[in-house]
Coordinates of C-alpha atoms in Angstrom, one line a residue:
M55 CA 0.0 0.0 0.0
L56 CA 1.3 3.4 -0.9
T57 CA 1.5 6.3 1.5
D58 CA -0.1 9.6 0.8
I59 CA 3.3 11.1 -0.1
Q60 CA 4.0 8.3 -2.5
K61 CA 0.6 8.8 -4.2
N62 CA 1.3 12.5 -4.5
M63 CA 4.7 11.8 -6.1
I64 CA 3.0 9.6 -8.7
D65 CA 0.3 12.1 -9.3
L66 CA 2.8 14.9 -9.7
A67 CA 4.7 12.9 -12.3
G68 CA 1.5 12.7 -14.4
E69 CA 0.7 16.3 -14.4
T70 CA 1.6 18.6 -17.3
F71 CA 3.2 22.0 -16.7
K72 CA 3.4 25.1 -18.9
Y73 CA 7.0 26.0 -18.2
A74 CA 10.1 23.9 -18.2
G75 CA 11.4 23.2 -14.8
S76 CA 8.0 23.7 -13.1
L77 CA 7.7 20.0 -12.2
E78 CA 11.1 20.0 -10.6
D79 CA 10.4 23.1 -8.6
Q80 CA 7.1 21.6 -7.4
A81 CA 8.9 18.4 -6.4
R82 CA 11.4 20.4 -4.4
Q83 CA 8.7 22.5 -2.8
C84 CA 6.4 19.6 -1.9
F85 CA 8.8 16.8 -1.1
G86 CA 12.1 18.6 -0.4
L87 CA 13.8 16.5 -3.0
T88 CA 16.2 17.4 -5.8
P89 CA 14.9 16.6 -9.3
T90 CA 17.3 13.6 -9.6
R91 CA 16.2 12.1 -6.3
Y92 CA 12.5 12.8 -7.1
W93 CA 12.7 10.8 -10.4
Q94 CA 14.7 8.0 -8.8
E95 CA 11.9 7.6 -6.2
V96 CA 9.2 7.8 -8.9
N97 CA 11.0 5.2 -11.0
R98 CA 11.3 2.9 -8.0
L99 CA 7.6 3.5 -7.1
I100 CA 6.2 2.7 -10.6
Q101 CA 7.8 -0.8 -10.4
T102 CA 5.6 -1.7 -7.5
P103 CA 2.2 -3.5 -7.8
A104 CA 0.7 -1.0 -5.4
A105 CA 1.4 1.8 -7.9
H106 CA -0.2 -0.2 -10.7
Q107 CA -3.3 -0.6 -8.6
Y108 CA -3.4 3.1 -7.7
R109 CA -3.0 4.6 -11.2
P110 CA -2.6 1.9 -13.8
A111 CA -2.8 4.1 -16.9
L112 CA -0.3 6.7 -15.6
V113 CA 2.1 4.0 -14.3
Q114 CA 2.0 2.3 -17.7
R115 CA 2.7 5.6 -19.5
L116 CA 5.6 6.4 -17.1
T117 CA 7.0 2.9 -17.5
Q118 CA 6.9 3.2 -21.3
R119 CA 8.6 6.6 -21.1
R120 CA 11.5 4.9 -19.2
Q121 CA 12.0 2.2 -21.9
P122 CA 14.9 2.9 -24.3
R123 CA 13.8 3.9 -27.7
T124 CA 15.6 1.8 -30.3
R125 CA 15.5 2.6 -33.9
L126 CA 15.3 -0.3 -36.3
N127 CA 17.5 -0.2 -39.3
T128 CA 15.1 -0.5 -42.1
R129 CA 17.4 0.3 -44.9
L130 CA 16.6 -1.7 -48.0
I131 CA 19.4 -3.6 -49.8

């Protein structure tokens, strides 16, 4: 089960912001974490079953965003 703080961290990761850096500022203000530490914690949280139960669509989107994007070589010979 997630704590209220953990739920708020996941919710914040799903929000959209108008200005670059706003999310990081909000994370620092709400949780007292640096942006790097905030994303480390979010990445750890989205791997838990409790996070998937709490916000399945958001956790799936965040998980997909973490996946490395590979480009297939589709050059024709």
